mmCIF file of C-alpha atoms and ligand atoms in Angstrom:
data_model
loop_
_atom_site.group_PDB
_atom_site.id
_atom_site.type_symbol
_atom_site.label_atom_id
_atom_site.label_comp_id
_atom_site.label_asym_id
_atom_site.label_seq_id
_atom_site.Cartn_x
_atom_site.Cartn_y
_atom_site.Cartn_z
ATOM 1 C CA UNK A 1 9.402 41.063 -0.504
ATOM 2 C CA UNK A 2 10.364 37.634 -0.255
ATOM 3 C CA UNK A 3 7.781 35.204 1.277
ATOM 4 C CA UNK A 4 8.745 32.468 3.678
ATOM 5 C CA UNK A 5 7.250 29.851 3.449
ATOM 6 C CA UNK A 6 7.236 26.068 5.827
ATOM 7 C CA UNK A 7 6.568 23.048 4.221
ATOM 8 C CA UNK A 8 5.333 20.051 6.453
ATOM 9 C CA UNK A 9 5.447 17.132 4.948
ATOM 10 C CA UNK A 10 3.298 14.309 6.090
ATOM 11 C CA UNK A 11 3.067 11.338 3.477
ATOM 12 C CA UNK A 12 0.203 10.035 1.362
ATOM 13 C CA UNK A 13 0.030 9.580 -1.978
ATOM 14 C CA UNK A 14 1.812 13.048 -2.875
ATOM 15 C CA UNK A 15 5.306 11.468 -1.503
ATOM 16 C CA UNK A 16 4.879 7.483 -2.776
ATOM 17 C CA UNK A 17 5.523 5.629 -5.713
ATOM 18 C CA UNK A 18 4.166 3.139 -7.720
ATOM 19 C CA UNK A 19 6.180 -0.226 -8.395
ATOM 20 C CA UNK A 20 6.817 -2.579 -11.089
ATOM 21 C CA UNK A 21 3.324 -4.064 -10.461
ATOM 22 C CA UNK A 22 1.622 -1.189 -10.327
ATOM 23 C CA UNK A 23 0.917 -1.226 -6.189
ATOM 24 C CA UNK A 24 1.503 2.411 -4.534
ATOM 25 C CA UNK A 25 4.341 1.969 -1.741
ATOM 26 C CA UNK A 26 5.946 4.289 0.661
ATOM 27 C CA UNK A 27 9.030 6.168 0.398
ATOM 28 C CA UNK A 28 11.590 7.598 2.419
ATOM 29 C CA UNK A 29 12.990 10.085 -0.342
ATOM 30 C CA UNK A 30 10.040 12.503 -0.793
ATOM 31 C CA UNK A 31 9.382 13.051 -4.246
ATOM 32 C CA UNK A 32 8.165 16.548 -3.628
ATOM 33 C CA UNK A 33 11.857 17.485 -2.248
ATOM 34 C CA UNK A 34 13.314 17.362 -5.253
ATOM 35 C CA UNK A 35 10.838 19.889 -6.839
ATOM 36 C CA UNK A 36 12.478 22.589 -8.174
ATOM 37 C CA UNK A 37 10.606 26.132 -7.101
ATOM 38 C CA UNK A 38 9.413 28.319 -9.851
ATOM 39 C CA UNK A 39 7.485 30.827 -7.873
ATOM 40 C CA UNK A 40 9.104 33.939 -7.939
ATOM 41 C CA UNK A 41 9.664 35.505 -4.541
ATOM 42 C CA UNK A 42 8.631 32.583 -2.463
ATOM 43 C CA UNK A 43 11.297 30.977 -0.370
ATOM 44 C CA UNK A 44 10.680 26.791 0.711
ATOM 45 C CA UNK A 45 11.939 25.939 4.244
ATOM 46 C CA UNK A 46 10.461 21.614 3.954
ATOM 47 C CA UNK A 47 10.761 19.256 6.716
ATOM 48 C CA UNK A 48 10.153 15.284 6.552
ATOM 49 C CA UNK A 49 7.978 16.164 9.833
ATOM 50 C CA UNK A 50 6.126 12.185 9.355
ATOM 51 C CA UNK A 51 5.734 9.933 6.554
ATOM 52 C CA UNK A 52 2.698 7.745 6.920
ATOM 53 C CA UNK A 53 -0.169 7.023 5.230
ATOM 54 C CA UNK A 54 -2.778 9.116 5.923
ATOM 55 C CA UNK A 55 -4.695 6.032 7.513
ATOM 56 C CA UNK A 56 -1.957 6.002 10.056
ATOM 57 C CA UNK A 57 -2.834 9.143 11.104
ATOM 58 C CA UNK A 58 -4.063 9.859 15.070
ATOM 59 C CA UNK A 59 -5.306 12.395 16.784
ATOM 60 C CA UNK A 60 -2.037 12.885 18.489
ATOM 61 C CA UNK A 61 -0.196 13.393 15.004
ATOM 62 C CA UNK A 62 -2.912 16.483 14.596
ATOM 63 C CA UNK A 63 -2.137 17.700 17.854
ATOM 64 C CA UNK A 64 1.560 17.472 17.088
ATOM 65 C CA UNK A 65 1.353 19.565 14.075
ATOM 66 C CA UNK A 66 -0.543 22.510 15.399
ATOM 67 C CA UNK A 67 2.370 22.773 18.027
ATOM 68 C CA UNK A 68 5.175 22.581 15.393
ATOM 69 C CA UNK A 69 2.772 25.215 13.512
ATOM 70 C CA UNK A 70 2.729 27.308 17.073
ATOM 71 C CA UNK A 71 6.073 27.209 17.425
ATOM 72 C CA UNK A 72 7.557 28.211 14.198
ATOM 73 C CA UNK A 73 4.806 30.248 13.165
ATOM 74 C CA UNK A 74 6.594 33.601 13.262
ATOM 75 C CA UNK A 75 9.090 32.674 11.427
ATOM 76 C CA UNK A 76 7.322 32.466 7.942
ATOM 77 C CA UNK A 77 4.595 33.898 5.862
ATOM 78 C CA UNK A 78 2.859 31.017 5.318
ATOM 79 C CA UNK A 79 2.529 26.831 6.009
ATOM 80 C CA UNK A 80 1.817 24.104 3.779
ATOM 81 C CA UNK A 81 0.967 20.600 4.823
ATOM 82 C CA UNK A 82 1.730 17.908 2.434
ATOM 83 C CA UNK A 83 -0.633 14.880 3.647
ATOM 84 C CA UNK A 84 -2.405 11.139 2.331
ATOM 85 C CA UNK A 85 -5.962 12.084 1.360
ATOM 86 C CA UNK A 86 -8.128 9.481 3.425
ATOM 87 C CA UNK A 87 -7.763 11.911 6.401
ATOM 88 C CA UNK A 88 -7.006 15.019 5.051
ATOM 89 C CA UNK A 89 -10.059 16.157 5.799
ATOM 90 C CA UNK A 90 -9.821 15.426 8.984
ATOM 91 C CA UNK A 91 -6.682 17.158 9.856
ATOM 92 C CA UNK A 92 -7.655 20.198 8.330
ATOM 93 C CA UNK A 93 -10.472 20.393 10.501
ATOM 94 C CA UNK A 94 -8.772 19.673 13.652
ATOM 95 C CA UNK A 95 -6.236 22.280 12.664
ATOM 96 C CA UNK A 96 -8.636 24.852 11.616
ATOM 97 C CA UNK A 97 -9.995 24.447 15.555
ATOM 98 C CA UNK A 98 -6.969 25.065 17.428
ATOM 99 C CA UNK A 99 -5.401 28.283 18.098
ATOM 100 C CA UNK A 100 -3.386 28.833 14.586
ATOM 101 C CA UNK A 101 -1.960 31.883 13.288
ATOM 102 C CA UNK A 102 -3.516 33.600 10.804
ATOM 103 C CA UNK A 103 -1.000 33.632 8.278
ATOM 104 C CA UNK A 104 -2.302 31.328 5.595
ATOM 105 C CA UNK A 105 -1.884 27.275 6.508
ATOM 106 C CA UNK A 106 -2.855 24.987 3.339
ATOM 107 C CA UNK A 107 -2.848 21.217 3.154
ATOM 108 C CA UNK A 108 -2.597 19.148 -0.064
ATOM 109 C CA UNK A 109 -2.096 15.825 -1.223
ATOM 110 C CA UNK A 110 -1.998 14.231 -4.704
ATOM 111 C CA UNK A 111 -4.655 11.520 -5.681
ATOM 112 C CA UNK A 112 -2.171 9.811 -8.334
ATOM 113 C CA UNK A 113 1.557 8.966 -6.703
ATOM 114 C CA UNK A 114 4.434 10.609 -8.343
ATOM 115 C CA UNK A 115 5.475 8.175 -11.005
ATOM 116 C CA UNK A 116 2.210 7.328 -12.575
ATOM 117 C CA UNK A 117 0.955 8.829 -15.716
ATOM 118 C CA UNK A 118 -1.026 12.268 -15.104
ATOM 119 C CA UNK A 119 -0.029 12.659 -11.511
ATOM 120 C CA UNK A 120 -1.445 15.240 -9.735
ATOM 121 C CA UNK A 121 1.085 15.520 -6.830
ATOM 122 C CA UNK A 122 3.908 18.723 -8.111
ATOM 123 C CA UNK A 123 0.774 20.451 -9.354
ATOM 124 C CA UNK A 124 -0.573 20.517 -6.154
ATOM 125 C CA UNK A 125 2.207 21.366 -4.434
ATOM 126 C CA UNK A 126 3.387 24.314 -6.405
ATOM 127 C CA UNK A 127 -0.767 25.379 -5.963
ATOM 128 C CA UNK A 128 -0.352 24.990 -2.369
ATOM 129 C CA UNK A 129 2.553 27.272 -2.389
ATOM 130 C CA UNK A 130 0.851 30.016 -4.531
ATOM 131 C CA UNK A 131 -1.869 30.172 -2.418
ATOM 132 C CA UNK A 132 0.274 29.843 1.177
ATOM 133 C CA UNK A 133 1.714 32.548 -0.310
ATOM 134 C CA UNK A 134 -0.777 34.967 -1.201
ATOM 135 C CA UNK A 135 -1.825 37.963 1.491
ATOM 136 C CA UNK A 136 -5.181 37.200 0.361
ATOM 137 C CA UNK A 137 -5.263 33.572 1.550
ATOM 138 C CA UNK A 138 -4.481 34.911 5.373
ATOM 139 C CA UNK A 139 -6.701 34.643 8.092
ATOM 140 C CA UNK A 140 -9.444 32.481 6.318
ATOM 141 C CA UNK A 141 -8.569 29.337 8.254
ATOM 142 C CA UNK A 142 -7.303 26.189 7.144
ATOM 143 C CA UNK A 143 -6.925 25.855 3.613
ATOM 144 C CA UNK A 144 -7.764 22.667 1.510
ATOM 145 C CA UNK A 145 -5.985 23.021 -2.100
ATOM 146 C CA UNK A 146 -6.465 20.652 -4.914
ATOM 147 C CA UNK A 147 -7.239 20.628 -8.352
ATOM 148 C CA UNK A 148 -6.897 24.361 -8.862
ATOM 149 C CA UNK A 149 -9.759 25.073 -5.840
ATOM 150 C CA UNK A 150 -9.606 25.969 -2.309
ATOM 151 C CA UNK A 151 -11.682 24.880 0.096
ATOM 152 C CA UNK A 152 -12.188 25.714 3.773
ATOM 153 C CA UNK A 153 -11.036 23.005 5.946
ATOM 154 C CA UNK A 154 -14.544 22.651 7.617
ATOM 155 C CA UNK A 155 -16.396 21.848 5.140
ATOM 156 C CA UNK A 156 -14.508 19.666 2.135
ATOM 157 C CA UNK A 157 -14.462 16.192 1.575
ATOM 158 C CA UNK A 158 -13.119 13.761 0.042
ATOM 159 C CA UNK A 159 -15.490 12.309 -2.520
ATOM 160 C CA UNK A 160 -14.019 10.105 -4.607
ATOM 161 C CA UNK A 161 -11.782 7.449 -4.255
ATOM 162 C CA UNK A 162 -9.708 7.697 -6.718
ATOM 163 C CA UNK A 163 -10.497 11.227 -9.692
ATOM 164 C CA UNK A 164 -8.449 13.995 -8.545
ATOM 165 C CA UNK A 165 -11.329 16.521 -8.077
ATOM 166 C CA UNK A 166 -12.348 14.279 -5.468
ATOM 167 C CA UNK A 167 -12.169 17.019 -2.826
ATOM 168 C CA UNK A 168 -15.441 18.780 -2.663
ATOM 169 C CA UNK A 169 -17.479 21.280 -0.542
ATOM 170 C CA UNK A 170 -20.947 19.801 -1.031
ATOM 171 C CA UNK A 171 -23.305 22.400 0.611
ATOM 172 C CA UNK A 172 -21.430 25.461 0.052
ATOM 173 C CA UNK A 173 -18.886 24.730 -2.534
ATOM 174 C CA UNK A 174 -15.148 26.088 -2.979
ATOM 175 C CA UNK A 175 -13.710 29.231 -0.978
ATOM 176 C CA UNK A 176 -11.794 30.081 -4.454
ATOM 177 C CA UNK A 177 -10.241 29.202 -7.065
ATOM 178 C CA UNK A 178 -6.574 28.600 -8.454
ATOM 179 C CA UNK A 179 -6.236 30.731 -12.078
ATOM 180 C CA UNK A 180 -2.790 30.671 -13.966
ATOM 181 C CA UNK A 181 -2.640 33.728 -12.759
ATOM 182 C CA UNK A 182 -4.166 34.640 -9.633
ATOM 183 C CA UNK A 183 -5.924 33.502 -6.772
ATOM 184 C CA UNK A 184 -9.509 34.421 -6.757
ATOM 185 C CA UNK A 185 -11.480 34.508 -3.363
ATOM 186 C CA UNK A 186 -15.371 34.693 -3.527
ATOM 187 C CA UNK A 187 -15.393 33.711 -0.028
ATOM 188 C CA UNK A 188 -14.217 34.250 3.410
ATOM 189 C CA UNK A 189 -14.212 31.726 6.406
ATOM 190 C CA UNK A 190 -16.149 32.017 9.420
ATOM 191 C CA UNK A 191 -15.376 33.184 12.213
ATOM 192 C CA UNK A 192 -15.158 29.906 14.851
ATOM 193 C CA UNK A 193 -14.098 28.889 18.389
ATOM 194 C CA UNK A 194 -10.851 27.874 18.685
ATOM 195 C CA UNK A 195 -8.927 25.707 21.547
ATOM 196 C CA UNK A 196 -5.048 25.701 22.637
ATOM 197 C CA UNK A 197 -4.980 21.929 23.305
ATOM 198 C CA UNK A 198 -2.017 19.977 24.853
ATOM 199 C CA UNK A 199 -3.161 17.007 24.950
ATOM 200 C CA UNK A 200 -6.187 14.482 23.459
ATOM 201 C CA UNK A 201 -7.369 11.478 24.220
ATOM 202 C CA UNK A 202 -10.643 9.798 24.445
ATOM 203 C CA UNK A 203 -12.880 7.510 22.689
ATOM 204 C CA UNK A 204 -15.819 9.031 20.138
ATOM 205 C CA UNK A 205 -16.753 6.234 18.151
ATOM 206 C CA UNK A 206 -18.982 6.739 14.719
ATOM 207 C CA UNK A 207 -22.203 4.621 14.188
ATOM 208 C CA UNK A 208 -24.042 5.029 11.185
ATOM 209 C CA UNK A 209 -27.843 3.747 11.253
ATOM 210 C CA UNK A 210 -29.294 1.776 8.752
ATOM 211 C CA UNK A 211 -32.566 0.360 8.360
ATOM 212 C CA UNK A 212 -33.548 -2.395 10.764
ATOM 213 C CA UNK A 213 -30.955 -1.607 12.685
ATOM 214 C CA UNK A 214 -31.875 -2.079 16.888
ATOM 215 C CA UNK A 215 -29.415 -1.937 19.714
ATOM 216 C CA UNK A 216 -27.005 -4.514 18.335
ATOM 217 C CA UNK A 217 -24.588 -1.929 17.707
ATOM 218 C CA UNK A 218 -24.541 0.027 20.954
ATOM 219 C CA UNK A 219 -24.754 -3.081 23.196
ATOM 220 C CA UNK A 220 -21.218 -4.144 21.935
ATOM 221 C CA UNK A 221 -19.660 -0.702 23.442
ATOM 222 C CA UNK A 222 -17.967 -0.922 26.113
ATOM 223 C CA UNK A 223 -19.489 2.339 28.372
ATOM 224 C CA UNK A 224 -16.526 2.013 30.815
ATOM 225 C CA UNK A 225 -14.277 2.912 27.584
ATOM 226 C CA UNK A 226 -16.616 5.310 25.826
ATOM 227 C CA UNK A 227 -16.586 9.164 26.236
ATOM 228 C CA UNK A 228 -19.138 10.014 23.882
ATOM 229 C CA UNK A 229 -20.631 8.980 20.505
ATOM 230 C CA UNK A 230 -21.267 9.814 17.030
ATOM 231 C CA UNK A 231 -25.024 8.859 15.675
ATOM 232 C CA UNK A 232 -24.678 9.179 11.532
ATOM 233 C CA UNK A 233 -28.765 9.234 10.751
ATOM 234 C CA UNK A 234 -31.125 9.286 8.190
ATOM 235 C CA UNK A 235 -32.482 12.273 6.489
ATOM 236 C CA UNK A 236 -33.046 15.096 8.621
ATOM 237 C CA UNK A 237 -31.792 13.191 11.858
ATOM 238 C CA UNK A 238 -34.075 10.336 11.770
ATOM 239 C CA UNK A 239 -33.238 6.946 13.552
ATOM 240 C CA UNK A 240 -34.985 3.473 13.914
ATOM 241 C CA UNK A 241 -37.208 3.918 17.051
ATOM 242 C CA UNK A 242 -35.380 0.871 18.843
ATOM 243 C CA UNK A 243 -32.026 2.674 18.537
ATOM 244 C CA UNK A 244 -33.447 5.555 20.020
ATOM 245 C CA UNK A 245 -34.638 4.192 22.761
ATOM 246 C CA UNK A 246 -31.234 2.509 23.937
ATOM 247 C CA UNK A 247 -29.535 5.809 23.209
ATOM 248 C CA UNK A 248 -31.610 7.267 25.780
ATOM 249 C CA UNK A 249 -30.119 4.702 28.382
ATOM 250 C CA UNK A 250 -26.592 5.896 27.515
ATOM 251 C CA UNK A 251 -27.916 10.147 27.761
ATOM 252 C CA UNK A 252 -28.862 8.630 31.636
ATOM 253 C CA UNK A 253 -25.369 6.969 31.780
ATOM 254 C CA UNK A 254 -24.000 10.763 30.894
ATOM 255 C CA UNK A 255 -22.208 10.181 27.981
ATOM 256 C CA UNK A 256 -22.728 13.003 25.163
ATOM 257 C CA UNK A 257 -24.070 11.958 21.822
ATOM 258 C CA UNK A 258 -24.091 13.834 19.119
ATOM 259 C CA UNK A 259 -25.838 13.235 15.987
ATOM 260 C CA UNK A 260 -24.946 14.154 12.057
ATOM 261 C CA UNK A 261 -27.272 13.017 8.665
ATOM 262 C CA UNK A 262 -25.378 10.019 6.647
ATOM 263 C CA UNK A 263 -26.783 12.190 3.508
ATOM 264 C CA UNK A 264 -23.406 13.626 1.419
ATOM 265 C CA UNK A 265 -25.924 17.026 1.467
ATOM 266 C CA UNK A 266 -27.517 19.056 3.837
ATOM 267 C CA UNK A 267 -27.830 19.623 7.048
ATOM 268 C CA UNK A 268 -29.656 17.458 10.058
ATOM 269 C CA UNK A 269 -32.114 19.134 12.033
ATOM 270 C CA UNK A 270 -34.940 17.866 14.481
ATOM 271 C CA UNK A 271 -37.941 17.521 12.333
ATOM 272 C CA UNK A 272 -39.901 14.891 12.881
ATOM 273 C CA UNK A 273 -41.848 14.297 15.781
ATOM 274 C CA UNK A 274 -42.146 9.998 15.817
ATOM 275 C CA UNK A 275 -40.480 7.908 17.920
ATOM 276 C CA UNK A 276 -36.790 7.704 16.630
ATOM 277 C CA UNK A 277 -37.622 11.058 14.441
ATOM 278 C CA UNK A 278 -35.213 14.385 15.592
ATOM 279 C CA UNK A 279 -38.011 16.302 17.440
ATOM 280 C CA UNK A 280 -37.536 13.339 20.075
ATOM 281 C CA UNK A 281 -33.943 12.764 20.227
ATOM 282 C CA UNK A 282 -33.166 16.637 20.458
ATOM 283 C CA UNK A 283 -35.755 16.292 23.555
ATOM 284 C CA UNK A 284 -34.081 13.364 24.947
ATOM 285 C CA UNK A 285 -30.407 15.001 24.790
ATOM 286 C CA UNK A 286 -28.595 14.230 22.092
ATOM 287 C CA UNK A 287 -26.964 17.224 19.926
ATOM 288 C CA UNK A 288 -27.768 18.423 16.442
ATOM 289 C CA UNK A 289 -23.766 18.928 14.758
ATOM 290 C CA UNK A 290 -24.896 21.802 11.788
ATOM 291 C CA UNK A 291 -22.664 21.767 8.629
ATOM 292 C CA UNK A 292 -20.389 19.146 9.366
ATOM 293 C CA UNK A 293 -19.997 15.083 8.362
ATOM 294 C CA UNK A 294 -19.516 12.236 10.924
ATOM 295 C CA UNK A 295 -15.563 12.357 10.532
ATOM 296 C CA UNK A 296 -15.486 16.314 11.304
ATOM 297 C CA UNK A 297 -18.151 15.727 14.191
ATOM 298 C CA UNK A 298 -16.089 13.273 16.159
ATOM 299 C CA UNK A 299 -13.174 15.114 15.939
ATOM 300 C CA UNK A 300 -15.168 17.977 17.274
ATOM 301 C CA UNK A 301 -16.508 16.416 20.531
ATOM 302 C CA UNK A 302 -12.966 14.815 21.077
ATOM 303 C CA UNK A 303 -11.906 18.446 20.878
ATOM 304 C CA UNK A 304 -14.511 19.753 23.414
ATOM 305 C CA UNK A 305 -14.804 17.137 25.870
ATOM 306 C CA UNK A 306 -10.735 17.515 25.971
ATOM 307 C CA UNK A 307 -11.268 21.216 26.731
ATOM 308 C CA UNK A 308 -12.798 20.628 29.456
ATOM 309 C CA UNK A 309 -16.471 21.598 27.770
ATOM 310 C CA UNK A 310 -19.711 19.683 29.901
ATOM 311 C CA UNK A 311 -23.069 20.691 30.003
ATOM 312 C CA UNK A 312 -24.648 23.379 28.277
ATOM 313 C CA UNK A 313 -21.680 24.863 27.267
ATOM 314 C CA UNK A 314 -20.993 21.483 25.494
ATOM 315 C CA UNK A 315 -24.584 21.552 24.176
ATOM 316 C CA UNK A 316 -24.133 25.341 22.548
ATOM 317 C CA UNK A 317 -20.505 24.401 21.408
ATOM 318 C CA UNK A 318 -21.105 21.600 19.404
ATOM 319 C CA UNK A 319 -24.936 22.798 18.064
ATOM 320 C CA UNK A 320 -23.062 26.364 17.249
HETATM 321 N N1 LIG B 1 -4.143 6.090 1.013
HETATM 322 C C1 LIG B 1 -3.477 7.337 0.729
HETATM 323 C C2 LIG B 1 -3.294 8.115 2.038
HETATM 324 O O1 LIG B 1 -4.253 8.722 2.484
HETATM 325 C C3 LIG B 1 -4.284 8.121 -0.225
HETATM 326 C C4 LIG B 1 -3.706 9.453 -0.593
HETATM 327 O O2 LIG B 1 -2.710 9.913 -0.082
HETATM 328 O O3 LIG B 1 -4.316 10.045 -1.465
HETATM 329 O O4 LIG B 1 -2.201 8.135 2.543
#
C-alpha cells in the first residue's frame, strides 16, 4: 500500500545555504524540494508552509501548524516537519500537547546547510520520511529524528551548537533508532494531556538563578504584563533565599510560577528545607515542572493558562 505522506516545511538550516564567505543565508528555493524520493511505496505531498529561521519562530507559528496538521490530517499516513534547530525542541513539544492525530508526525532539521561539506540535511529528511512512514512510529507522539535516532518530542534537546548528534534525550535517552534497514522502537511515549487550542497569547518569561542573585531580576517585570513565570534553579530546586522571598510577593499578586533545575540532568524536586531550598518554595506556591527543561516548561504554562487551567487544576497539570 502506498503511504501518503505531508511534508511541512518550515526553514532552518535544512533549507539554507552557505555563501561565498562561508555565512549560512536563507533561501526561497528549498533545497529539500528538489530531493529526489527513493523510498519505495512512500508518496511526498511538500508545502513551503514558512521559511524562517527557527529563532523567528512564535508561539502563534506552533499554533498554526497543529491546525494545518488538524485539517489535513486524514488525508495522509503520516507528517513531517522540516524546521531550524534552535526551537525545534520547542515546537515539538507544543505539538506533542495539542490534540494531534495519531498517525506518526516527525520533525527534523539539518545542523550543516545544504551546500557545505558533510551536510546532514537530505539524510535527515529521507530518515524523517522512513520513520513518518512506518506503522510502528504511530501513536507515540511527536517525533524528533536526527542522526539516525528518534526521540520523543518531550524530552530531547538540543545540545550542541553546532555536531549533528546534538539532539539528545538526557534522562531517558532515544525512543529508537534509525538502522539501514528498519526502524527499531525500544520505547513507547506516554500517555499525556492534550489541549485543542485556538488561540495563545500571554507572557511566561524564563529566569535562571545564579549565585548572588536577589530581586534585581524580578523587580524589572512589569506584573501588569506578566501572566506567569519560569524560575530555572539550582540543583534540586534550590534558589538564593532573597529571590525567594520576592517570589512570594508575586504568589500574593496571583501570578503562577513554576520552577525547573538549570542542571542538563535530572529532575527538580523540593528537598531542602532552608530558606530559598524547594521544601519552602513548594510550601509557598510555586510548582515543581517533572521531566522537562525551562524552554518546554514555559511553553507548558502558556499552554494551560490559555486553556483556561487556574488553581489546583493548574497545580496538578503542570506538577503531572
Ligand atoms: N539557526 C538555525 C535555525 O534554527 C539553526 C538550524 O536550523 O539548525 O533556524
Amino acid at each position: 500500500m502506498i503511504k501518503k505522506i505531508l511534508v511541512l516545511h518550515t526553514g532552518g538550516t535544512i533549507s539554507m545555504q552557505a555563501d561565498a564567505s562561508g555565512a549560512v543565508v536563507t533561501s526561497q528555493d528549498n533545497p529539500m524540494n528538489h530531493v529526489s524520493n527513493p523510498l519505495e511505496g512512500v508518496e511526498v505531498h511538500s508545502l513551503d508552509f514558512l521559511n524562517l529561521p527557527s529563532p523567528h519562530i512564535k508561539p502563534k507559528h506552533m499554533l498554526d501548524l497543529y491546525q494545518k496538521i488538524k485539517q489535513d490530517a486524514d488525508f495522509y499516513d503520516g507528517i513531517v516537519i522540516t524546521h531550524g534547530t534552535d526551537t525545534l525542541e520547542e515546537t515539538a513539544y507544543f505539538l506533542d500537547t495539542m490534540e494531534i492525530p495519531q498517525i506518526p508526525i516527525v520533525l527534523t532539521g539539518a545542523m550543516r546547510s545544504s551546500n557545505e561539506l558533510g551536510s546532514d540535511g537530505v539524510y535527515n529528511y529521507l530518515s524523517a520520511l522512513r520513520v513518518a512512514s512506518d506503522d510502528k512510529s504511530a501513536d507515540k507522539g511527536v517525533l524528533v529524528v536526527m542522526n539516525d535516532e528518534v526521540h520523543a518530542a518531550k524530552y530531547v534537546t538540543k545540545t550542541h551548537t553546532t555536531n549533528v548528534s546534538t539532539f539528545q534525550t538526557p534522562t531517558h535517552g532515544p525512543l529508537g533508532l534509525i538502522m539501514k534497514q528498519e526502524v527499531l522502537y525500544f520505547k513507547n511515549a506516554e500517555p499525556r494531556v492534550r489541549f485543542d487550542l485556538h488561540s495563545i497569547e500571554g507572557l511566561v518569561p524564563i529566569i535562571p538563578v545564579y549565585a548572588g542573585m536577589t530581586d534585581e531580576l524580578l523587580n524589572m517585570l512589569d506584573l501588569d504584563q506578566l501572566n506567569g513565570l519560569i524560575i530555572q534553579a539550582f540543583g534540586a530546586g534550590n534558589i538564593p533565599k532573597e529571590t525567594a522571598k520576592k517570589l512570594e510577593t508575586l504568589l500574593q499578586k496571583g501570578i503562577p510560577i513554576a520552577l525547573v533545575s538549570r542542571c542538563f540532568n535530572g529532575i527538580a524536586e523540593p528537598v531542602y528545607a532552608y530558606q530559598g531550598g524547594g521544601v519552602q518554595l513548594r510550601r509557598a506556591g510555586i510548582f515543581f515542572v517533572k521531566e522537562l527543561n525551562a524552554q518546554k516548561a514555559r511553553l507548558k504554562l502558556l499552554i494551560a493558562l490559555n486553556a483556561g487551567l487556574k488553581g489546583q487544576e493548574l497545580r496538578n497539570y503542570m506538577e503531572g
